[in-house]
Structure formats: C-alpha cells, structure tokens
mmCIF file of C-alpha atoms in Angstrom:
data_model
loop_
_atom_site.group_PDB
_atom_site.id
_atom_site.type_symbol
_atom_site.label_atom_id
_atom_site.label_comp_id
_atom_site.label_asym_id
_atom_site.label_seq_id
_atom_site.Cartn_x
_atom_site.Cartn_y
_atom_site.Cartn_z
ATOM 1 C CA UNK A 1 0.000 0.000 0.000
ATOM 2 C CA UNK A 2 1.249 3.945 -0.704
ATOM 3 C CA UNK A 3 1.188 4.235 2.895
ATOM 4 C CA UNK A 4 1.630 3.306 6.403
ATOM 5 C CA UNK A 5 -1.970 4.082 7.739
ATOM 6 C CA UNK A 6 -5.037 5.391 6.361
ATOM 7 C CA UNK A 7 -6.350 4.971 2.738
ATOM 8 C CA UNK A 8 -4.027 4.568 -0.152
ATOM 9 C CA UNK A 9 -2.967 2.836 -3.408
ATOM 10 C CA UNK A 10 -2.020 -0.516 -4.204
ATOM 11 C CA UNK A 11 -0.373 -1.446 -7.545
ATOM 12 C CA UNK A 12 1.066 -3.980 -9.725
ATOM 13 C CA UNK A 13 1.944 -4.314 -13.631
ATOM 14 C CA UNK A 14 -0.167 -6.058 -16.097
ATOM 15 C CA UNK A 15 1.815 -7.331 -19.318
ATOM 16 C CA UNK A 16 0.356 -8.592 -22.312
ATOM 17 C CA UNK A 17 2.364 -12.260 -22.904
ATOM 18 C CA UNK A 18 2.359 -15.433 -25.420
ATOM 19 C CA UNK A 19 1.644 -18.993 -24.681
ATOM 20 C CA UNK A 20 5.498 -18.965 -24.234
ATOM 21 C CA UNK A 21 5.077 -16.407 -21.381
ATOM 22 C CA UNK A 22 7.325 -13.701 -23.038
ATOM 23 C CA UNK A 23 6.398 -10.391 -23.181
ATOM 24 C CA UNK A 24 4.227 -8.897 -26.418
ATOM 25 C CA UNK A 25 2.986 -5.730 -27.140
ATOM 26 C CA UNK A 26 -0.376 -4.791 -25.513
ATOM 27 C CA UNK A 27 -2.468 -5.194 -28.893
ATOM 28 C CA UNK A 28 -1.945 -8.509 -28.731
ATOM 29 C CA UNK A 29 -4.249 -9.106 -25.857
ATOM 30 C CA UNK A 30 -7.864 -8.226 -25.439
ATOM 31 C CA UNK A 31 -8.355 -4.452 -24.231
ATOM 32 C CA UNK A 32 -11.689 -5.106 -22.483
ATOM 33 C CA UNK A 33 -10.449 -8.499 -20.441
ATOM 34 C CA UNK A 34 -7.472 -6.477 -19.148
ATOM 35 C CA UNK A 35 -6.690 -6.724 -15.434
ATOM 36 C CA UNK A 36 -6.939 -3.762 -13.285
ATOM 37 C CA UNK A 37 -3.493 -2.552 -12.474
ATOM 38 C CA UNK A 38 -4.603 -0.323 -8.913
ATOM 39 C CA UNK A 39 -7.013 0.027 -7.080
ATOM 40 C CA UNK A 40 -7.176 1.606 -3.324
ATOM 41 C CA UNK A 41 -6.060 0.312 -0.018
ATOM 42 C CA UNK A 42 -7.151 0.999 3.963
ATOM 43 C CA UNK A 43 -4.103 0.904 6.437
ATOM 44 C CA UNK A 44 -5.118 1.133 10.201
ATOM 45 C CA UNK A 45 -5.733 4.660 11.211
ATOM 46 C CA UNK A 46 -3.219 7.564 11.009
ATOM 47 C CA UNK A 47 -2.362 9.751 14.715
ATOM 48 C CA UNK A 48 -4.074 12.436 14.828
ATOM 49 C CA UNK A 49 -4.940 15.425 17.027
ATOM 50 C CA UNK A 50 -8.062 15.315 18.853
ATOM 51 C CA UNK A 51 -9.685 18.585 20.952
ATOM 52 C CA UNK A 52 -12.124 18.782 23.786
ATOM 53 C CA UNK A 53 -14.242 21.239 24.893
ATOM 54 C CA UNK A 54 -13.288 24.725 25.830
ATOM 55 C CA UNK A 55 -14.001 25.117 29.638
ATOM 56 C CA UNK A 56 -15.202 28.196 31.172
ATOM 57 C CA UNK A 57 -13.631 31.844 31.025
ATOM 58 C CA UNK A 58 -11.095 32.050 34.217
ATOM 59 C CA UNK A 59 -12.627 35.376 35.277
ATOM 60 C CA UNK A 60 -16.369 36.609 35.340
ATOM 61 C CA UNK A 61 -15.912 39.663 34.044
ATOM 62 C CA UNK A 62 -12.779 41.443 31.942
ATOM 63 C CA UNK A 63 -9.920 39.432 29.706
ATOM 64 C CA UNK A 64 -9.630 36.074 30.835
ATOM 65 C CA UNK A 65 -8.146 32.513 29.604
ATOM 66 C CA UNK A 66 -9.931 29.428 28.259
ATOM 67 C CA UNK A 67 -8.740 26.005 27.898
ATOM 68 C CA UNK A 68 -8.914 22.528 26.383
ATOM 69 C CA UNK A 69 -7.744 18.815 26.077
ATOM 70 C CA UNK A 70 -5.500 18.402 23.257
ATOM 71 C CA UNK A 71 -4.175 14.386 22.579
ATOM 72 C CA UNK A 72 -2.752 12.321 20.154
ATOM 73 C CA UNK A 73 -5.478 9.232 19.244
ATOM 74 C CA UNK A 74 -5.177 6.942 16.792
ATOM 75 C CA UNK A 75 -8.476 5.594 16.219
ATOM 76 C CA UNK A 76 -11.071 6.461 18.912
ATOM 77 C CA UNK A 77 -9.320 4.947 22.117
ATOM 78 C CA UNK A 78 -5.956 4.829 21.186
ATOM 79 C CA UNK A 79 -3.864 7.705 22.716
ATOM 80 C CA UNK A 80 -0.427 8.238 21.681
ATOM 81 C CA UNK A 81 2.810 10.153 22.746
ATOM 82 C CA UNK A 82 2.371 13.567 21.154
ATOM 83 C CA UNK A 83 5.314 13.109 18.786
ATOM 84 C CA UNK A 84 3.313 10.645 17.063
ATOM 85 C CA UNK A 85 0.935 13.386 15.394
ATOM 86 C CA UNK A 86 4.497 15.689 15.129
ATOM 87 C CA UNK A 87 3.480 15.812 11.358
ATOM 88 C CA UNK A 88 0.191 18.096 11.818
ATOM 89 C CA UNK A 89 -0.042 20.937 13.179
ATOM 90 C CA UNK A 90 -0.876 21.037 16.868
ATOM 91 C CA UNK A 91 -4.516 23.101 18.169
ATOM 92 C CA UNK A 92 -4.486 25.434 20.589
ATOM 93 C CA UNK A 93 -4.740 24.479 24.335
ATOM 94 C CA UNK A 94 -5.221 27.833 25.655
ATOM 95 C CA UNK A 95 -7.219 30.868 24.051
ATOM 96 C CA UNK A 96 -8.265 33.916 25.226
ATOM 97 C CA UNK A 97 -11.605 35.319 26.375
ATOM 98 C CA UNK A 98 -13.428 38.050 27.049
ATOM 99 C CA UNK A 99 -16.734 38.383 29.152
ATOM 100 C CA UNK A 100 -18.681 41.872 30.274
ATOM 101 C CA UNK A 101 -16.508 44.962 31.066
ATOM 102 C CA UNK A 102 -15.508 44.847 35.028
ATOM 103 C CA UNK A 103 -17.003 47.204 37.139
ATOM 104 C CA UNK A 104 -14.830 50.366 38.201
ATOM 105 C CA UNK A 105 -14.504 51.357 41.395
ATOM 106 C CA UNK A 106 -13.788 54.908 43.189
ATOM 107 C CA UNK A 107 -14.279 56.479 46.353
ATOM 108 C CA UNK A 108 -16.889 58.822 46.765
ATOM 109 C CA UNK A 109 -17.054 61.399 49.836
ATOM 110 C CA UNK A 110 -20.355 63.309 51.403
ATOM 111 C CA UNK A 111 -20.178 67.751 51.783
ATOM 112 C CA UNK A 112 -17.913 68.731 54.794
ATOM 113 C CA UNK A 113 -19.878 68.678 57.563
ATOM 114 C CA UNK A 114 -19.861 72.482 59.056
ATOM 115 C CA UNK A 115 -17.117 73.858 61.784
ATOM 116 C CA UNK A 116 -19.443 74.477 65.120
ATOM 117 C CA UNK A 117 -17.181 77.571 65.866
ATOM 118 C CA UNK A 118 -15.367 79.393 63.028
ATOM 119 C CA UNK A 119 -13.244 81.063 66.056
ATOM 120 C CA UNK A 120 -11.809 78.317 67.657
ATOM 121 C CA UNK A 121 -10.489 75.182 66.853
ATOM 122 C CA UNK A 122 -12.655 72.357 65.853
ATOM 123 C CA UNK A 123 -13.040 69.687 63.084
ATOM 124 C CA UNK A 124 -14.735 68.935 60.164
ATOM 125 C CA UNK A 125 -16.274 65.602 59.485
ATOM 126 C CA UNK A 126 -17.715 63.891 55.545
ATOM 127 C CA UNK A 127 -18.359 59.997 55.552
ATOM 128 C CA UNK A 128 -16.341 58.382 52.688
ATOM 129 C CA UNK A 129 -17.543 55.411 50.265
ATOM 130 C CA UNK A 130 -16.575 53.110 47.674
ATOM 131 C CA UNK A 131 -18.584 52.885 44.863
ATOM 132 C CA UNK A 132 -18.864 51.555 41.440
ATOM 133 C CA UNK A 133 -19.013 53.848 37.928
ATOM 134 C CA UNK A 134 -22.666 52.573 38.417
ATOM 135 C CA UNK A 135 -23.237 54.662 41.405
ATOM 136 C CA UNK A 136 -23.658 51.173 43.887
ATOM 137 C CA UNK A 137 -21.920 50.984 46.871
ATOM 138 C CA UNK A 138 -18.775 48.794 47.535
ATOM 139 C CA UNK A 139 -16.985 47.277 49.884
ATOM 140 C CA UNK A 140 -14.011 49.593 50.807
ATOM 141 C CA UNK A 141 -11.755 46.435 49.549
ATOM 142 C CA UNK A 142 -13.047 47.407 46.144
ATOM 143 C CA UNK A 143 -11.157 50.529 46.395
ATOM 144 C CA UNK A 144 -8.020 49.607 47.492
ATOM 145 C CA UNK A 145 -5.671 50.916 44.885
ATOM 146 C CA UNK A 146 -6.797 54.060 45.525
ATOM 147 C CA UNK A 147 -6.038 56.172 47.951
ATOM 148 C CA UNK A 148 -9.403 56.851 50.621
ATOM 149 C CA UNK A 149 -10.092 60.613 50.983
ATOM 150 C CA UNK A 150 -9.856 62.257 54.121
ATOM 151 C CA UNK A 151 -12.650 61.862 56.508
ATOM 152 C CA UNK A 152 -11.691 64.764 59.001
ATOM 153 C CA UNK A 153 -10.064 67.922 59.098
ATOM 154 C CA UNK A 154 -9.175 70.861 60.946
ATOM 155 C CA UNK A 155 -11.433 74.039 60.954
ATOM 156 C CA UNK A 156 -9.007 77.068 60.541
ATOM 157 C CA UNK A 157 -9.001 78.799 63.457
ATOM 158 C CA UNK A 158 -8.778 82.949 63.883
ATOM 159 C CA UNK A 159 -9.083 85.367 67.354
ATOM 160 C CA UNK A 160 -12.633 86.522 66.633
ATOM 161 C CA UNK A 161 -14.535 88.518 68.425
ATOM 162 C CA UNK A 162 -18.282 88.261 68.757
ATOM 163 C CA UNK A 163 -21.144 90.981 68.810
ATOM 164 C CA UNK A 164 -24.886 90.939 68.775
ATOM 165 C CA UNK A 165 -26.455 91.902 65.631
ATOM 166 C CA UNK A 166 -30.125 93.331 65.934
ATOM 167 C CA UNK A 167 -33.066 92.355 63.177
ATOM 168 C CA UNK A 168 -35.603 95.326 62.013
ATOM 169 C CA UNK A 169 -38.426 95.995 64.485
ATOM 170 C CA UNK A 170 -41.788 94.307 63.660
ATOM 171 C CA UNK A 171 -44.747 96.301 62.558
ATOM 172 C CA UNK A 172 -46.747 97.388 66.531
ATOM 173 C CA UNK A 173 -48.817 95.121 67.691
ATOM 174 C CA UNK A 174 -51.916 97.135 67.815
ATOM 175 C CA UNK A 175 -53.385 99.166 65.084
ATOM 176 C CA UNK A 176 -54.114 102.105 68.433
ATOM 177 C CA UNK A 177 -53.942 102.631 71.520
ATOM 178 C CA UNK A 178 -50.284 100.988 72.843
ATOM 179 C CA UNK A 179 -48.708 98.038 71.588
ATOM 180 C CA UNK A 180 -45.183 96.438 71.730
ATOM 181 C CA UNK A 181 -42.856 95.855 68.570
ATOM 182 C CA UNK A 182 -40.467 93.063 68.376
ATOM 183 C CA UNK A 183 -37.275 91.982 66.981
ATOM 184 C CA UNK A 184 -34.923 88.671 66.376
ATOM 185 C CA UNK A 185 -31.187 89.167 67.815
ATOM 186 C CA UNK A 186 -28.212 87.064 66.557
ATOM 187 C CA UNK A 187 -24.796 86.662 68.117
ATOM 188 C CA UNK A 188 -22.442 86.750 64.827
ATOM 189 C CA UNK A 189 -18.405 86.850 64.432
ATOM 190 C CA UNK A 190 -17.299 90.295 63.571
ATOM 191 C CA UNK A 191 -15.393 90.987 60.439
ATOM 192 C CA UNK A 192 -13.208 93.708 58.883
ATOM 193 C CA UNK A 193 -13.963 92.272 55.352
ATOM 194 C CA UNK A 194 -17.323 91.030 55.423
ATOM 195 C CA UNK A 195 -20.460 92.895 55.202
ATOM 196 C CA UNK A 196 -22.640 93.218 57.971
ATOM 197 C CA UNK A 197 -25.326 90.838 56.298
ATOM 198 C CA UNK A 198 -22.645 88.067 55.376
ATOM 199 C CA UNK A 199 -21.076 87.546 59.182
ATOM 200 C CA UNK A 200 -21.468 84.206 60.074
ATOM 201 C CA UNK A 201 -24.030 83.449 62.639
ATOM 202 C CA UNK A 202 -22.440 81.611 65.659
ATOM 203 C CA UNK A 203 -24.172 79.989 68.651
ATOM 204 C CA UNK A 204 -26.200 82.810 71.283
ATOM 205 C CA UNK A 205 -23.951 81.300 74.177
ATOM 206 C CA UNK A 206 -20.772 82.339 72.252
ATOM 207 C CA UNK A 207 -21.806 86.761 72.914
ATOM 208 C CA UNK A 208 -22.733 85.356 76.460
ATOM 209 C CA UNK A 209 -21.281 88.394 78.888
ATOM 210 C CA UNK A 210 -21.731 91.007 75.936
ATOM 211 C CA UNK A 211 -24.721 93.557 76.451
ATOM 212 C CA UNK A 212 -27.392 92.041 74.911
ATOM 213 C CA UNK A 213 -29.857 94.379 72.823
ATOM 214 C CA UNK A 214 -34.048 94.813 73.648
ATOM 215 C CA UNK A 215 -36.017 92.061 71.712
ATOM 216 C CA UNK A 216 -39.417 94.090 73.137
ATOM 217 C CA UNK A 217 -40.609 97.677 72.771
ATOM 218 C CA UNK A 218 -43.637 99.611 73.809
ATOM 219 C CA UNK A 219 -45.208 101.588 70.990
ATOM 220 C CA UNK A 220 -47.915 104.046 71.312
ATOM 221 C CA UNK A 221 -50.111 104.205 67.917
ATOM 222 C CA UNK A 222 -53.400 106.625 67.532
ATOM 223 C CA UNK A 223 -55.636 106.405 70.674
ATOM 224 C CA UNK A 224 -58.976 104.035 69.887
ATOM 225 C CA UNK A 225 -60.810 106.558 70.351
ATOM 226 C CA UNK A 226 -59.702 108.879 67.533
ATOM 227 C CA UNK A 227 -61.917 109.642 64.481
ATOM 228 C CA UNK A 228 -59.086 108.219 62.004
ATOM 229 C CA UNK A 229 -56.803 105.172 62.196
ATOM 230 C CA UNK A 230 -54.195 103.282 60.419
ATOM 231 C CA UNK A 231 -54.711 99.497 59.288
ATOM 232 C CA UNK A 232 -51.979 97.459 57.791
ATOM 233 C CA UNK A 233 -52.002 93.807 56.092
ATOM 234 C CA UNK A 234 -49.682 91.472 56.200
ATOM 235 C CA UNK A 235 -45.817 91.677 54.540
ATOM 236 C CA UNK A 236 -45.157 89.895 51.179
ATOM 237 C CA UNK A 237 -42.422 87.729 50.644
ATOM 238 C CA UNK A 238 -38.954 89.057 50.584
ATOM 239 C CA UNK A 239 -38.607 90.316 46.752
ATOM 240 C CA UNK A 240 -35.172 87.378 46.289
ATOM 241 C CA UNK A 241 -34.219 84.502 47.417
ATOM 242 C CA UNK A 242 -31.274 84.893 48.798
ATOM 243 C CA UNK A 243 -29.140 87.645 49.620
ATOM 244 C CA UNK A 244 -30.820 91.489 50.379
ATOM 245 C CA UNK A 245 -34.085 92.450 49.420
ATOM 246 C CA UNK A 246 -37.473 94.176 50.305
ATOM 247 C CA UNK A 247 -41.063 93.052 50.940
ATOM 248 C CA UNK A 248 -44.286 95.335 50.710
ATOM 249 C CA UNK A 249 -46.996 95.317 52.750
ATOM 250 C CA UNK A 250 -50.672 97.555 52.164
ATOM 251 C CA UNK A 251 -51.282 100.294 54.563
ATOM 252 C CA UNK A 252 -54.716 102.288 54.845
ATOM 253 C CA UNK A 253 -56.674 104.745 56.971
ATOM 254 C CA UNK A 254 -59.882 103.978 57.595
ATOM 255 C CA UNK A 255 -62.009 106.044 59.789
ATOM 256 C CA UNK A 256 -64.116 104.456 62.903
ATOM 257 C CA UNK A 257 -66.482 102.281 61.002
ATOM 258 C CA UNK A 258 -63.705 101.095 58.802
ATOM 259 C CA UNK A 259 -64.132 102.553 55.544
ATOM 260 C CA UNK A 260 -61.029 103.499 54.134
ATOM 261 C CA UNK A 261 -60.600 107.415 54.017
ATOM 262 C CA UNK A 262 -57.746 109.725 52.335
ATOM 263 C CA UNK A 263 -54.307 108.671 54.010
ATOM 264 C CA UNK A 264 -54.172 112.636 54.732
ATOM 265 C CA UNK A 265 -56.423 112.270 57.975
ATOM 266 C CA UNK A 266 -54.271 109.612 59.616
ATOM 267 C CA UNK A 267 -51.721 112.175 59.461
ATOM 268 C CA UNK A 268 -48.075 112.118 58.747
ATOM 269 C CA UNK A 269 -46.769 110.905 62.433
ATOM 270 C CA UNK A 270 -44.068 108.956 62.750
ATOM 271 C CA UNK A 271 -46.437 106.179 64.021
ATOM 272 C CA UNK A 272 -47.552 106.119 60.567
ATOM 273 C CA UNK A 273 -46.822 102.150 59.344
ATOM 274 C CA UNK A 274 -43.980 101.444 56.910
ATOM 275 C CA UNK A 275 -45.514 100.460 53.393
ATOM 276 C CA UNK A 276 -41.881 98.800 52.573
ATOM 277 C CA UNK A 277 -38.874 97.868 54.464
ATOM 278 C CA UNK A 278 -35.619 95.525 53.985
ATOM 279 C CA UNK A 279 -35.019 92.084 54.075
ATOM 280 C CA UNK A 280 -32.681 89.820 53.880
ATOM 281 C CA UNK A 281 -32.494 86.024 53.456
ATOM 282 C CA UNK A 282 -29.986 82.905 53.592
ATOM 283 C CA UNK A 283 -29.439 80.143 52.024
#
C-alpha cells in the first residue's frame, strides 16, 4: 500500500504475454479483459490530534483565559505520545476570552460637615464610600488601589470677636392705643472684610457676657378713640431669594367704622406704618 496508515494505493503491472510467457505488445491481448493494475487500499488509522471542549472563562468579568484537552489518538481509544501526530499541526490548548466589562470602582465622599465655631479650633467631618461607575456601593476592599479621601479635618481657626447683631423691628402690635414691637437678635463673628449681612451666625452662648440688645418695645399708635386710624395687612415675601431684598406690605386709613378714608387724615406721624422695608435672606 502507498502508505503506512489510512487509505491509499495498491499497484502492480499487467503485461500482455504469449503462450510462451514472453512479453508482447499490448495489442496482442484483449483491451476489455485487461486486469486492473490499482485500485485503493485501507491501512489502520493515522495519529491524529483530537480537541475537547473549551471550559469556562477564568474570570467573570474582563480578559480572561480558556482552555482545552488536546491528545494524540489513533483511532477512537488509542492515545499516543504527542510526537506521534508531530506531522500536523498542533490546536491550541489555551485561548483567550473576554466576558462583560468589570465594574470600576472609586471612592466617593459626602459635603464637609460644618465647623461648630469658626473662632476656635474644631473639626470637620464627611463619611467616605466606595462605589462603582454605576453609582452602587462597595466594599471599601473594592477601592483599594486608591487612595481613601480624608474623613476629618481641621477648621481654621482665627481670634474673633463676637457681637450681637439686631433684626428690624416688627410692625406694633396694635393698630391704636399701645402696643409692643419686636425683633430677632443674633450673636455673629465680627469681620473687617465682610459685610454686615454676610457675618457668620455663631451659637447665642458664644456673645454670652456682651450687652445684649431689647427684643421688646412699647409703641404708642393713635388712641382708639380717635376719628381716624391706620390698618396694615400682612408683609409679602422678601422680593429674592437669597441675599438682600425688600417686601411690601398695604397700609390704609380707615375712619371708625372702617371705611377706608384719604391717608391725609391719619396724618403724617411717625407712628404712621412702613408700606416697605428691607429684608434679607440665607441660604
């Protein structure tokens, strides 16, 4: 046979003779009662490579690696040294793969928790977390190759002195006769280069000792008797949001049955109710 294993070719030569068994030329014999001079052959089976299934992806998520079984066999149960298939080329055993795109990971911190006193020394706290570019939260672990933010820090601390800051009277209490007008008191830090409206508030017990300004104040509006009196209604909201501003407020004389009557016979006293004043709000 042509070869050593597997299918090939078997052949011999086919001569045309006499009776005295000496070669003749081929038109001598009979074309159609010539003997084949071939015809094919099976050997036992040639080596060859044989491949298992790829197992799973060494990591969940990201690049990984995949791998196989690769033999020699001849047949279906023979296995063989792997020089013995050193003719073909050998399959892979290991391959790469790829699955979904890891998660990142990255610490996240809350807003600076505010100083208590901006004049004396004190700390700042924020709670810290690791969390993925999908906004879930992580074990810190996660995070590790980064470095965690601070979680506290100190306040800066400055000699500051402390002052009580008085808010605009109210409007009297009574539209006659005697009243009493309030106002709201704060103790703040003083500062050269700060507005009065911008000092930071700081706790009331920090201007303890410091003269403290009237919250309360009698005021003495038309008597109840009189022919004419002011009414007012109530403010409007301050005219911004934040920052300085002014609110309105309708003021009218009305005589005793109260119909409203010419502003002129109220008078022009300085009891008279403001129509507008300042304001002033915070964020």
């Amino acid at each position: 046979c042509s070869t050593t294993c597997g299918h090939g070719v078997r052949k011999r030569i086919v001569s045309c003779v006499n009776s005295h068994s000496h070669s003749v030329a081929s038109k001598y014999c009979d074309p159609a009662k010539r003997p084949i001079d071939s015809h094919r052959c099976r050997m036992t089976h040639c080596p060859r490579w044989k491949t298992g299934k790829w197992s799973m992806c060494s990591v969940t998520c990201g690049r990984g690696v995949r791998t196989r079984e690769v033999t020699c066999q001849k047949g279906r149960r023979t296995h063989l040294p792997d020089m013995e298939c050193g003719k073909l080329p050998k399959p892979l055993e290991n391959s790469m793969c790829m699955t979904i795109s890891c998660p990142a990971y990255h610490w996240t911190a809350t807003p600076w928790s505010k100083c208590i006193d901006p004049c004396k020394k004190s700390d700042q706290y924020r709670r810290v977390y690791c969390v993925s570019n999908l906004g879930k939260r992580a074990a810190p672990k996660m995070c590790s190759n980064e470095t965690a933010p601070e979680m506290t820090r100190s306040c800066p601390a400055t000699d500051c002195l402390y002052h009580w800051v008085p808010g605009p009277w109210s409007t009297c209490s009574k539209t006659c006769g005697t009243g009493f007008q309030f106002r709201r008191i704060e103790c703040r830090v003083r500062s050269q280069n700060h507005s009065l409206s911008a000092e930071p508030n700081v706790q009331s017990r920090m201007c303890n000792g410091l003269a403290r300004p009237s919250v309360s104040k009698e005021c003495a509006m038309n008597p109840c008797d009189a022919k004419y009196r002011w009414s007012v209604g109530p403010w409007s909201q301050c005219s911004t949001s934040c920052g300085p501003g002014y609110r309105r407020r309708r003021v009218r004389c009305l005589d005793r049955d109260g119909r409203r009557v010419s502003r002129d016979l109220c008078g022009q006293s300085p009891d008279r109710p403001k129509r507008r004043e300042s304001c002033f709000l915070r964020n």
